[in-house]
Amino acid sequence: MQEPAQTSAPPPLTEAQRTAVEHEGSPLLVLAGPGSGKTRVITHRIARLVRGGQFPSSVLALTFTNKAAGEMRRRLETLLVEQGDAAQRIVAGTFHSFGARVLRRFAEEAGVPADFTVLDADDQERACKQAIEESGEGGGRFTPRAVLTEIGGFKDQLLMPDTVAAQAIDWRARTMARLYAAYEKVLRRNSSLDFDDLLVRTALLLRDHAEARERLQRRFRNILVDEYQDTNHAQFCMVLELAREHRRLCVVGDPDQSIYGWRGADIRNILQFETHFPDAVVVPLGENFRSTRPIVEAASAVIQHNRQRRVKVLTSMRGDGKSPRYERCVDEHSEASRVVQEVQAAADHGVPWRGMAVLYRMNSMSRVLEEALRRAQIPHQVVRGTAFYDRREVRDAVAYLRLAANPQDELALSRVANVPARGLGGTSLDRLELHAATQGVPLLEVLRTPDAAGVSGRAATGARKLAELVLAWRREAEAGPAETLPDLVSRVLRESGLEAHYLQEDRSEADEGESRTENLAQVVTAAGDFISERMATESLDEDGTPPLRTALDALRGYLERIALVSDSDAFDPESGAVTLMTLHAAKGLEFPLVCVVGLEQGSLPHARAMDTPGDLEEERRLCFVGMTRAEDTLLMTSAASRTIRGQPMATVESMFVRELPAGVERSDRSGYDGDMDDGDGIDEPPRARTGLRAGMRVRHPLFGVGTVEGVAPRGSSTAVRVNFASAGRKTLILEFARLQVLG
């Protein structure tokens, strides 16, 4: 929910806002805290420039999203209604759209085709895949997405392929330079640019071509940049070169909301603004018009633990309200139930569904929340992400499971025949499918004898291996009891190669909380949930539902549930829907009610960030952003136990919880007695009950061999901490861990 339109009698500017709007001369940095009216400051400043005699066409306003640019233009039309078409002549847009505009005008100087096309994300992957094949690096060692991530890093630093090649010092670096050069060759052959080119080519043009730079400097005499904390190196260079001579620059941002380091944003651009512009004036905007005082105070208490920031006092202009609440729940299911209770209570008090949001660090957390909201018949939508069962890796997993349930499912087979790559590319698969069609036999049967279809070599080996796997899974499904469904699902994901395939992507890419292996683990967990629910209610079924006897029965039932979950739910357009999204996606939005879930070590902060101080501070900023999305009501939760790959794992409360001030209401519904990772509970009773003690070697069916580091009571359960050789340190609920003592 965005800031409402200014339709009549807008409130007067605050003193700080007015100072920012009226400043003249030297470069200006506006430190705009959450809900402080930064868009209002930018648009009023532009309106003042135009009313003061500046040509509208001399104003360049840069932001990061088309939506933000559109809102800026809409407000300028209202503010400049008496100036005729002035608002239309102002250049307000995204960095990428501005880059495309410049490159069209100076194509020859920039060394790009005049009629270039811009590739979308799918086209970029196809182009990169072609480059990998043409470089002789095919075979699955390098995935297009992983290569594109590295190429994007090169481009952000304004490095071209020849420079990358000259700097390469080992085999991998030289290979990546060669892939980069091949990718650029494919782009040139297709007269195309990718998204990164729109920035890097513009930055290089401004840096290296004096005539083009001077013409653009003369044209754009007034430059304003929104969300400056999100700029990467290429964007910083664009701004620096445009403003270097006239220095009529105003940037607006907040270091405390810099949460996009994983995609190249450099917080130093805003922290060191005065280094690049020593005569800059800094105006802090600390008045928050969005959230009540208790919410602002709670968020301020957390963010003050960061070192990389600019100090500003945050105050609420809305006054008192309800205290934020933090609750420790038993597990992810009780956490989801608590969220359902919260949103239902808010709805009963008149808050529309569209005024509520549930925020999480990792997309994999959405599944249990989606299912809980669906059971409660609460309309909801996943924003800036894909509903759990529509995600690519989950669809791949489901396709393999469909094959285990029905080996003649050729739609599923075609989807995953070469995922991960096993030599069954388009040509080989076309031959196999054609042979199956002409002979009137199932495609899987042809995969068992690929030579008959004229397929040989690696493709034939891959085809036979896939057929053997599918038939082996089917045999296990027929023989195993229903309760072994999670084990079957886990085996399919492992033996199909999906786990290793997406683990490689996770290791080579960083994004806004999207871990594909975590989503695959949720497929296993969901299978276990399905079995538990069916076993608990089966004796009560009176609708003719057949009992689950074999794993095949359970697999078919599970797949049927998935198919129903994937159907579109009909939402009431008048009441809207509860929004589920990642914390990254929530930036810039606001809601009367916000629930932030998963406040656990390893989740928020994410496990990948906990060993690096800079990354840990970005995680704290992410928590701060989530908290400050709330206008009236803020609920924060964690789960004392969270199921990973079908195994309940004890969690440690997020360090950010301990940073919340005394004014936050707290409750612990988990029933746990303590926190083993804080050093308590390692005593004789649990050792006596379990026979385990520190130093023992154990084997886990998933994590392999490890050494016990501690045993501790957890209410009615027992937690054991094990350091596994391959999987690292894990805290498990002993009753469910299936540990084998080795000695």
XYZ file of C-alpha atoms in Angstrom:
743
model
C 0.000 0.000 0.000
C 1.580 3.221 -1.153
C 1.329 6.679 0.311
C -2.139 8.019 -0.614
C -2.526 10.542 -3.380
C -2.385 14.210 -2.468
C -5.878 15.218 -3.507
C -6.690 18.263 -1.390
C -5.116 20.499 1.234
C -1.933 18.457 1.820
C -0.284 19.088 5.178
C 2.464 21.701 5.181
C 6.076 20.627 4.858
C 7.919 20.006 8.099
C 10.904 22.186 8.894
C 13.344 19.464 7.811
C 11.399 18.763 4.604
C 11.305 22.467 3.785
C 15.070 22.775 4.337
C 15.649 19.938 1.863
C 13.226 21.391 -0.697
C 14.658 24.922 -0.579
C 18.392 24.127 -0.429
C 20.408 25.678 -3.266
C 23.965 25.484 -4.450
C 26.046 22.611 -3.117
C 25.177 18.903 -3.474
C 22.474 17.719 -1.088
C 22.073 14.425 0.754
C 18.643 13.842 2.283
C 18.736 11.058 4.883
C 15.101 9.963 4.720
C 14.012 7.506 7.377
C 11.065 5.139 6.779
C 7.739 6.897 6.342
C 9.376 10.334 6.354
C 7.906 11.599 3.073
C 10.938 11.311 0.785
C 8.866 11.208 -2.411
C 7.108 14.355 -1.252
C 10.461 16.075 -0.754
C 11.724 15.086 -4.211
C 8.578 16.190 -6.045
C 8.270 19.468 -4.127
C 11.944 20.196 -4.788
C 11.463 19.587 -8.524
C 8.335 21.752 -8.545
C 10.258 24.560 -6.825
C 13.056 24.335 -9.397
C 10.597 24.630 -12.294
C 8.633 27.448 -10.678
C 11.956 29.204 -10.070
C 12.777 29.291 -13.753
C 14.638 26.046 -14.445
C 13.666 24.426 -17.749
C 11.603 21.293 -17.017
C 13.676 19.403 -19.597
C 16.803 20.166 -17.552
C 15.507 18.066 -14.653
C 16.530 14.402 -14.459
C 14.934 12.324 -11.673
C 16.209 8.755 -11.364
C 14.695 5.928 -9.350
C 14.611 2.134 -9.372
C 11.120 1.000 -10.362
C 8.642 2.025 -13.020
C 5.999 2.227 -10.307
C 8.037 4.740 -8.299
C 8.754 6.770 -11.430
C 5.060 6.762 -12.335
C 4.088 7.944 -8.851
C 6.669 10.719 -9.098
C 5.277 11.896 -12.432
C 1.694 11.770 -11.155
C 2.536 13.961 -8.177
C 4.443 16.415 -10.380
C 1.416 16.768 -12.644
C -0.602 17.839 -9.598
C 2.066 20.207 -8.275
C 2.751 21.808 -11.667
C -0.785 21.959 -13.019
C -0.453 25.724 -13.513
C 2.755 25.306 -15.529
C 1.052 23.624 -18.486
C 2.960 20.616 -19.835
C 5.981 21.169 -17.586
C 5.518 17.849 -15.786
C 5.588 15.948 -19.103
C 8.908 17.545 -20.110
C 10.686 16.463 -16.927
C 12.727 13.266 -17.429
C 11.656 10.997 -14.584
C 12.380 7.302 -14.903
C 14.481 4.342 -13.858
C 18.230 4.119 -14.269
C 17.707 1.414 -16.894
C 15.207 3.412 -18.951
C 17.505 6.448 -18.844
C 20.434 4.278 -19.938
C 18.448 2.935 -22.882
C 17.517 6.488 -23.876
C 21.133 7.642 -23.796
C 22.407 4.614 -25.719
C 19.836 5.125 -28.451
C 21.075 8.690 -28.845
C 24.809 7.894 -28.685
C 24.880 4.346 -30.063
C 27.936 4.869 -32.249
C 29.974 6.493 -29.464
C 28.932 3.749 -27.036
C 29.783 0.983 -29.497
C 26.310 -0.577 -29.516
C 23.966 -1.293 -32.434
C 21.600 1.594 -33.143
C 18.679 -0.816 -33.394
C 19.558 -2.930 -30.353
C 16.939 -4.954 -28.543
C 16.970 -5.572 -24.797
C 16.831 -9.213 -23.757
C 14.499 -10.251 -20.962
C 15.637 -12.680 -18.268
C 14.616 -15.821 -20.197
C 16.330 -14.630 -23.366
C 19.468 -13.854 -21.378
C 19.539 -17.426 -20.078
C 19.091 -18.807 -23.590
C 21.865 -16.581 -24.911
C 24.152 -17.641 -22.077
C 23.353 -21.313 -22.625
C 24.297 -20.876 -26.278
C 27.544 -19.180 -25.240
C 28.393 -22.025 -22.869
C 27.868 -24.600 -25.613
C 29.847 -22.612 -28.186
C 32.729 -22.297 -25.703
C 32.935 -26.057 -25.333
C 31.933 -25.887 -21.660
C 28.609 -27.700 -21.997
C 27.697 -30.758 -20.003
C 26.273 -29.129 -16.906
C 29.454 -27.876 -15.252
C 28.307 -24.261 -15.672
C 24.659 -23.257 -15.461
C 23.454 -20.172 -17.380
C 22.131 -18.492 -14.247
C 25.409 -18.975 -12.395
C 27.433 -17.649 -15.315
C 25.106 -14.662 -15.720
C 25.560 -13.839 -12.038
C 29.337 -13.641 -12.483
C 29.057 -11.680 -15.727
C 26.738 -9.238 -13.960
C 29.416 -8.731 -11.320
C 32.006 -7.965 -14.005
C 29.701 -5.481 -15.684
C 28.858 -3.752 -12.404
C 32.581 -3.047 -12.010
C 32.711 -1.762 -15.629
C 34.975 -4.640 -16.678
C 34.838 -5.811 -20.284
C 35.842 -9.368 -21.349
C 39.378 -8.434 -22.425
C 40.068 -6.830 -19.036
C 38.647 -9.826 -17.186
C 40.823 -12.139 -19.283
C 43.932 -10.034 -18.602
C 43.274 -10.179 -14.843
C 42.541 -13.928 -14.726
C 45.041 -15.826 -12.606
C 43.666 -19.387 -12.557
C 41.748 -21.863 -14.704
C 38.328 -20.904 -13.430
C 38.876 -17.179 -13.908
C 40.181 -17.757 -17.439
C 37.197 -19.973 -18.224
C 34.768 -17.384 -16.908
C 36.458 -14.695 -19.016
C 36.061 -16.930 -22.069
C 32.370 -17.516 -21.277
C 31.895 -13.771 -20.817
C 33.463 -13.107 -24.237
C 31.317 -15.804 -25.850
C 28.183 -14.355 -24.249
C 29.014 -10.898 -25.582
C 29.563 -12.442 -29.026
C 26.076 -13.984 -28.920
C 24.605 -10.616 -27.911
C 26.379 -8.849 -30.760
C 25.260 -11.465 -33.250
C 21.691 -10.802 -32.184
C 22.107 -6.990 -31.975
C 21.063 -7.207 -28.336
C 21.918 -5.812 -24.914
C 21.059 -7.223 -21.519
C 19.799 -5.287 -18.491
C 23.288 -4.742 -17.103
C 24.467 -3.295 -20.429
C 21.985 -0.439 -20.101
C 23.945 0.712 -17.044
C 27.526 -0.266 -17.819
C 27.514 0.972 -21.420
C 26.061 4.296 -20.294
C 28.594 4.626 -17.475
C 31.476 3.868 -19.867
C 30.116 6.346 -22.406
C 29.993 9.094 -19.773
C 33.463 8.226 -18.528
C 35.282 7.808 -21.831
C 33.578 10.093 -24.370
C 33.962 13.766 -23.487
C 31.643 15.146 -26.169
C 28.710 12.917 -25.182
C 29.342 13.566 -21.482
C 29.411 17.348 -21.945
C 26.238 17.364 -24.020
C 24.397 15.391 -21.350
C 25.799 17.607 -18.574
C 24.541 20.709 -20.404
C 21.136 19.126 -20.936
C 20.548 17.850 -17.394
C 21.423 20.713 -15.061
C 19.392 19.404 -12.127
C 19.775 15.778 -11.048
C 17.788 14.031 -8.337
C 18.238 10.394 -7.286
C 15.772 8.416 -5.179
C 16.775 5.377 -3.059
C 20.442 6.322 -3.408
C 21.458 3.620 -0.922
C 20.494 1.027 -3.564
C 22.895 2.259 -6.268
C 25.598 -0.063 -7.519
C 28.991 0.972 -8.872
C 27.801 1.547 -12.446
C 24.894 3.712 -11.289
C 27.206 5.652 -8.981
C 29.529 6.346 -11.909
C 26.606 7.538 -14.044
C 25.522 10.030 -11.365
C 29.072 11.167 -10.632
C 29.867 11.941 -14.275
C 26.561 13.705 -14.953
C 26.946 16.001 -11.919
C 30.719 16.410 -11.900
C 30.740 19.905 -13.457
C 27.561 21.684 -12.339
C 27.188 19.759 -9.031
C 23.440 20.456 -8.898
C 22.749 17.091 -7.344
C 20.247 15.921 -4.746
C 20.238 12.309 -3.557
C 17.671 10.852 -1.173
C 18.110 7.616 0.711
C 18.580 5.797 3.986
C 21.591 3.593 4.820
C 19.378 1.768 7.321
C 17.282 0.495 4.412
C 20.148 -0.732 2.239
C 19.145 -4.374 1.726
C 20.236 -5.196 -1.811
C 23.934 -5.906 -1.380
C 23.388 -9.348 -2.916
C 22.590 -7.715 -6.261
C 25.422 -5.200 -6.243
C 24.097 -2.263 -4.190
C 27.009 -0.572 -2.439
C 26.124 1.118 0.861
C 29.388 3.072 0.672
C 27.891 5.249 -2.061
C 25.633 6.945 0.493
C 27.877 6.605 3.545
C 30.758 8.305 1.719
C 28.728 10.909 -0.169
C 30.686 13.785 1.392
C 33.952 12.125 0.324
C 32.963 12.549 -3.306
C 31.266 15.909 -2.689
C 33.103 17.563 0.246
C 30.867 20.646 0.255
C 27.671 18.589 0.460
C 24.878 19.513 2.872
C 23.144 16.695 4.791
C 19.501 17.013 5.883
C 18.095 14.191 8.031
C 14.369 13.392 7.908
C 13.530 11.496 11.067
C 9.811 12.202 11.397
C 7.837 9.049 10.620
C 4.300 9.658 9.354
C 3.543 5.974 8.834
C 3.944 4.063 12.087
C 2.884 4.595 15.680
C 5.434 5.509 18.339
C 5.881 1.971 19.827
C 6.640 0.521 16.400
C 9.139 3.266 15.546
C 10.866 2.888 18.915
C 11.135 -0.888 18.576
C 12.621 -0.657 15.076
C 15.027 2.093 16.179
C 16.275 -0.036 19.065
C 17.194 -2.844 16.666
C 18.889 -0.781 13.951
C 21.025 1.122 16.478
C 23.168 -2.009 16.829
C 24.576 -1.438 13.328
C 27.889 0.360 12.854
C 27.532 1.131 9.130
C 24.922 3.840 9.353
C 24.271 7.558 9.617
C 22.780 8.477 12.967
C 19.383 10.151 12.845
C 16.687 10.363 15.482
C 13.473 8.632 14.441
C 10.219 9.924 15.909
C 6.608 9.070 15.208
C 4.268 11.832 14.110
C 1.274 9.556 14.772
C 1.632 9.224 18.521
C 0.859 6.264 20.758
C -0.546 2.936 19.634
C -0.436 -0.765 20.367
C 2.866 -2.211 21.486
C 4.549 -4.578 19.021
C 4.415 -8.225 20.071
C 6.906 -11.044 19.806
C 5.851 -14.678 20.289
C 7.913 -17.854 20.379
C 5.799 -20.673 18.919
C 6.184 -24.443 19.145
C 6.819 -25.042 15.437
C 6.060 -23.616 12.001
C 2.494 -24.917 12.126
C 1.670 -23.208 15.409
C 3.388 -20.095 14.047
C 1.128 -20.171 10.978
C -1.904 -20.680 13.207
C -0.883 -17.664 15.246
C -0.666 -15.586 12.070
C -4.118 -16.774 11.015
C -5.486 -15.804 14.438
C -3.902 -12.346 14.149
C -5.211 -11.544 10.674
C -8.672 -12.885 11.502
C -8.858 -10.702 14.612
C -7.782 -7.671 12.579
C -10.447 -8.425 9.978
C -13.062 -8.644 12.734
C -12.048 -5.107 13.742
C -12.502 -3.762 10.234
C -9.017 -4.023 8.716
C -9.402 -5.127 5.062
C -7.486 -8.183 3.894
C -5.454 -5.976 1.551
C -4.229 -4.054 4.612
C -2.359 -7.075 6.012
C 1.019 -8.549 5.114
C 3.026 -11.577 6.255
C 6.764 -11.154 5.674
C 9.488 -13.798 5.728
C 13.194 -14.020 4.919
C 13.033 -17.108 2.709
C 10.416 -18.016 0.137
C 10.421 -21.611 1.364
C 8.576 -20.424 4.490
C 5.486 -19.501 2.507
C 4.136 -23.043 2.053
C 2.917 -23.640 5.606
C 1.527 -20.103 5.762
C -0.303 -20.520 2.452
C -1.856 -23.782 3.606
C -2.937 -22.375 6.978
C -4.585 -19.365 5.340
C -6.251 -21.596 2.773
C -7.699 -23.870 5.469
C -9.051 -20.802 7.261
C -10.564 -19.616 3.942
C -8.660 -16.336 4.182
C -7.918 -14.840 0.756
C -4.202 -14.406 0.195
C -1.666 -13.852 -2.547
C 2.064 -14.346 -2.931
C 3.553 -11.108 -4.225
C 6.787 -10.736 -6.168
C 7.296 -14.404 -5.953
C 5.640 -17.555 -7.116
C 3.170 -19.588 -5.116
C 5.096 -22.492 -3.626
C 3.971 -25.232 -5.998
C 4.476 -22.988 -9.043
C 8.197 -22.443 -8.428
C 10.481 -23.948 -11.045
C 12.382 -26.286 -8.758
C 9.177 -27.469 -7.073
C 7.515 -28.086 -10.446
C 10.568 -30.122 -11.461
C 10.324 -32.133 -8.237
C 6.606 -32.729 -8.727
C 7.246 -33.886 -12.315
C 9.653 -36.558 -11.044
C 7.128 -37.617 -8.397
C 4.442 -37.855 -11.089
C 6.738 -40.221 -12.991
C 7.187 -42.388 -9.908
C 3.403 -42.530 -9.555
C 2.764 -42.984 -13.289
C 5.753 -43.901 -15.485
C 3.634 -43.246 -18.600
C 3.199 -39.549 -17.763
C 5.016 -38.228 -20.828
C 4.295 -34.570 -20.040
C 6.218 -34.934 -16.789
C 8.948 -36.923 -18.520
C 9.443 -34.300 -21.230
C 9.771 -31.579 -18.593
C 12.567 -33.215 -16.622
C 14.229 -35.539 -19.144
C 17.234 -33.207 -19.217
C 16.867 -31.545 -15.804
C 19.546 -31.774 -14.631
C 21.489 -32.149 -17.886
C 22.054 -35.803 -18.799
C 22.683 -35.444 -22.547
C 18.997 -35.558 -23.501
C 18.885 -32.235 -25.313
C 16.198 -31.133 -27.721
C 17.455 -33.187 -30.697
C 17.805 -36.452 -28.784
C 14.487 -36.026 -27.015
C 12.764 -35.224 -30.310
C 14.089 -38.484 -31.782
C 12.954 -40.494 -28.775
C 9.499 -38.909 -28.777
C 9.115 -39.416 -32.542
C 10.106 -43.079 -32.258
C 7.661 -43.590 -29.392
C 4.874 -41.989 -31.416
C 5.554 -43.972 -34.613
C 5.912 -47.274 -32.756
C 2.971 -46.613 -30.464
C 4.930 -47.402 -27.308
C 5.367 -45.394 -24.087
C 8.203 -42.882 -24.107
C 9.720 -44.506 -21.024
C 9.968 -47.800 -22.904
C 11.898 -46.060 -25.682
C 14.252 -44.567 -23.081
C 15.149 -48.117 -22.047
C 16.244 -48.958 -25.621
C 17.378 -45.613 -27.084
C 19.530 -47.215 -29.826
C 16.356 -48.183 -31.686
C 15.529 -44.482 -31.999
C 18.972 -43.607 -33.349
C 20.174 -42.147 -30.051
C 23.620 -43.144 -28.845
C 26.519 -41.947 -26.742
C 25.928 -39.812 -23.667
C 22.285 -39.251 -24.583
C 21.643 -43.012 -24.709
C 23.367 -43.541 -21.369
C 21.312 -40.748 -19.810
C 18.082 -42.136 -21.256
C 18.664 -45.659 -19.920
C 19.686 -44.367 -16.493
C 16.571 -42.204 -16.213
C 14.307 -45.105 -17.182
C 15.980 -47.345 -14.586
C 15.495 -44.703 -11.880
C 11.803 -44.177 -12.647
C 11.071 -47.908 -12.566
C 13.048 -48.344 -9.324
C 11.076 -45.524 -7.685
C 7.832 -47.111 -8.818
C 8.831 -50.476 -7.337
C 9.670 -48.843 -4.009
C 6.376 -46.970 -4.018
C 4.435 -50.202 -4.578
C 6.317 -52.107 -1.885
C 6.681 -49.542 0.879
C 4.027 -48.673 3.488
C 2.276 -45.311 3.300
C 4.285 -43.758 6.112
C 7.491 -44.098 4.059
C 6.287 -41.447 1.587
C 8.734 -38.769 2.868
C 11.618 -41.226 2.442
C 10.468 -41.993 -1.100
C 10.200 -38.309 -1.955
C 13.657 -37.675 -0.497
C 15.107 -40.526 -2.556
C 13.552 -39.226 -5.770
C 14.950 -35.729 -5.224
C 18.392 -37.110 -4.449
C 18.693 -39.773 -7.147
C 17.159 -37.613 -9.862
C 20.022 -35.179 -9.375
C 17.724 -32.253 -8.577
C 19.266 -31.678 -5.150
C 22.807 -31.445 -6.470
C 21.660 -29.387 -9.469
C 19.929 -26.712 -7.411
C 22.561 -26.803 -4.672
C 25.050 -25.690 -7.315
C 22.748 -22.801 -8.256
C 22.331 -21.821 -4.601
C 26.077 -21.742 -4.073
C 26.774 -19.637 -7.143
C 23.907 -17.177 -6.868
C 22.681 -14.809 -4.193
C 19.171 -13.388 -4.238
C 16.399 -12.090 -2.028
C 15.954 -15.202 0.107
C 15.149 -17.638 -2.661
C 16.966 -20.892 -1.808
C 15.905 -23.614 -4.224
C 17.287 -26.443 -2.106
C 15.286 -25.134 0.852
C 12.183 -25.247 -1.330
C 12.996 -28.831 -2.329
C 13.356 -29.690 1.355
C 9.876 -28.259 1.876
C 8.525 -30.780 -0.671
C 9.746 -33.562 1.622
C 8.317 -31.806 4.667
C 4.965 -31.325 2.929
C 4.829 -35.044 2.136
C 5.336 -35.787 5.831
C 2.622 -33.309 6.776
C 0.246 -34.975 4.312
C 0.864 -38.403 5.831
C 0.430 -37.112 9.392
C -2.854 -35.433 8.572
C -4.239 -38.429 6.686
C -3.197 -40.870 9.399
C -4.828 -38.700 12.054
C -8.151 -38.404 10.222
C -8.377 -41.592 8.176
C -10.587 -43.439 10.636
C -13.018 -40.501 10.556
C -13.350 -40.406 6.748
C -16.912 -41.041 5.667
C -16.664 -39.787 2.091
C -15.345 -42.925 0.466
C -11.707 -41.848 0.497
C -9.672 -45.060 0.208
C -7.198 -45.736 3.003
C -3.511 -45.198 2.381
C -1.808 -48.584 2.487
C 1.259 -48.253 0.263
C 3.629 -45.421 -0.473
C 2.134 -45.413 -3.974
C -1.330 -44.745 -2.493
C 0.165 -41.946 -0.407
C 2.088 -40.500 -3.374
C -1.041 -40.386 -5.522
C -2.973 -38.688 -2.723
C -0.185 -36.182 -2.177
C -0.023 -35.325 -5.880
C -3.781 -34.882 -5.968
C -3.552 -32.410 -3.091
C -0.835 -30.495 -4.909
C -3.002 -30.301 -8.036
C -5.856 -28.830 -5.998
C -3.546 -26.382 -4.247
C -2.357 -25.109 -7.609
C -5.874 -24.138 -8.672
C -6.631 -20.420 -8.550
C -8.654 -19.324 -5.584
C -11.465 -16.845 -6.192
C -10.805 -13.675 -4.210
C -13.341 -10.999 -3.425
C -12.027 -7.992 -5.361
C -13.675 -5.645 -2.871
C -11.930 -7.069 0.174
C -8.629 -7.962 -1.539
C -6.221 -10.463 -0.071
C -3.619 -10.881 2.640
C -0.191 -10.360 1.081
C 2.627 -12.884 1.548
C 6.072 -11.722 0.458
C 9.753 -11.706 1.291
C 11.163 -8.916 3.392
C 13.122 -7.747 0.360
C 9.957 -7.419 -1.714
C 8.185 -5.427 1.024
C 10.510 -2.431 0.812
C 8.596 0.721 -0.089
C 5.225 -0.691 0.993
C 3.126 -0.155 4.102
C 0.246 -2.004 5.768
C -1.932 -1.444 8.862
C -0.994 -4.969 10.046
C 2.364 -6.672 9.494
C 3.484 -10.102 10.709
C 7.223 -10.844 10.477
C 7.785 -14.592 10.876
C 10.847 -16.812 11.206
C 12.951 -14.710 13.607
C 15.535 -17.452 14.130
C 19.295 -17.728 13.776
C 19.920 -19.124 10.307
C 16.702 -17.659 8.937
C 16.796 -14.013 10.019
C 19.705 -13.448 10.079
C 20.263 -15.896 7.243
C 22.893 -18.571 7.771
C 24.979 -17.252 4.864
C 25.312 -13.857 6.556
C 26.213 -14.819 10.096
C 29.985 -15.056 9.644
C 30.495 -11.668 7.960
C 29.870 -8.442 9.920
C 28.804 -6.486 6.834
C 26.341 -9.171 5.755
C 25.001 -9.467 9.291
C 24.314 -5.737 9.381
C 22.387 -6.026 6.113
C 20.255 -8.739 7.723
C 19.548 -6.357 10.610
C 18.568 -3.683 8.097
C 16.237 -6.214 6.514
C 14.580 -6.805 9.890
C 14.315 -3.025 10.339
C 12.643 -2.654 6.943
C 10.126 -5.359 7.824
C 9.226 -3.798 11.153
C 8.777 -0.324 9.652
C 6.257 -1.562 7.074
C 3.685 -1.692 9.908
C 1.399 1.272 10.474
C -0.644 0.172 13.509
C 0.009 -3.472 14.418
C 3.265 -5.442 14.367
C 3.522 -9.129 15.275
C 6.884 -10.913 15.200
C 7.210 -14.675 15.616
C 9.675 -17.528 15.675
C 9.332 -21.302 15.826
C 11.213 -23.247 18.482
C 11.259 -26.215 16.098
C 11.166 -26.001 12.311
C 10.902 -29.027 10.040
C 13.730 -29.385 7.521
C 13.572 -32.282 5.070
C 11.003 -33.997 7.228
C 13.084 -33.680 10.396
C 12.064 -31.365 13.260
C 15.062 -29.180 14.052
C 15.366 -27.132 17.220
C 16.061 -23.482 16.447
C 17.828 -20.675 18.227
C 15.981 -17.408 18.683
C 17.211 -14.615 16.405
C 19.784 -12.273 17.888
C 17.511 -9.445 16.732
C 14.873 -10.554 19.234
C 17.292 -9.850 22.059
C 17.744 -6.333 20.664
C 14.049 -5.467 20.952
C 13.315 -2.901 23.693
C 11.379 -3.534 26.887
C 8.240 -1.997 25.417
C 7.719 -4.980 23.120
C 5.264 -7.505 24.560
C 6.714 -11.024 24.640
C 5.272 -14.483 25.148
C 6.712 -17.987 24.842
C 4.225 -20.626 23.716
C 6.894 -23.173 22.804
C 7.084 -24.997 26.133
C 10.880 -25.192 25.812
C 12.941 -24.795 28.939
C 16.024 -23.117 27.565
C 18.408 -22.551 24.722
C 21.101 -25.177 24.392
C 23.214 -22.942 22.161
C 23.446 -20.453 25.014
C 25.211 -23.112 27.037
C 22.528 -24.405 29.428
C 20.945 -27.798 29.891
C 23.951 -30.065 29.292
C 23.449 -32.348 32.231
C 23.242 -35.967 33.359
C 19.444 -36.541 33.140
C 19.204 -36.300 29.354
C 22.338 -38.412 29.009
C 20.809 -40.992 31.291
C 17.567 -41.034 29.325
C 19.156 -41.212 25.876
C 22.511 -42.835 26.389
C 24.091 -40.048 24.343
C 26.912 -37.857 25.566
C 29.245 -35.294 24.110
C 31.989 -36.855 21.997
C 29.935 -39.794 20.713
C 29.924 -40.448 16.966
C 26.512 -40.928 15.355
C 25.037 -41.403 11.898
C 21.997 -39.516 10.560
C 20.079 -40.853 7.504
C 20.362 -37.491 5.741
C 23.366 -35.659 7.212
C 25.733 -38.625 7.522
C 28.330 -39.113 10.289
C 28.899 -36.527 12.991
C 30.028 -35.947 16.575
C 27.647 -35.151 19.443
C 28.466 -31.794 21.029
C 25.659 -31.551 23.564
C 22.329 -32.910 24.794
C 19.642 -30.782 26.434
C 15.989 -31.080 27.548
C 13.368 -29.268 25.479
C 10.169 -29.496 27.478
C 8.809 -32.978 26.819
C 11.494 -33.587 24.160
C 15.284 -33.745 24.046
C 17.517 -31.769 21.700
C 20.919 -32.944 20.578
C 23.547 -30.817 18.888
C 25.701 -32.696 16.354
C 28.594 -31.461 14.235
C 28.334 -33.406 10.957
C 31.366 -33.840 8.734
C 29.519 -32.880 5.550
C 26.501 -30.882 6.733
C 27.991 -28.856 9.567
C 26.442 -28.232 12.980
C 22.762 -29.185 13.400
C 20.424 -29.141 16.402
C 17.901 -31.991 16.201
C 14.907 -33.163 18.211
C 16.243 -36.513 19.409
C 12.888 -38.311 19.347
C 12.623 -37.724 15.594
C 16.260 -37.683 14.558
C 16.743 -41.437 13.867
C 20.375 -41.268 15.015
C 22.505 -44.432 14.954
C 25.210 -44.507 17.633
C 28.590 -45.507 16.177
C 30.598 -45.253 19.372
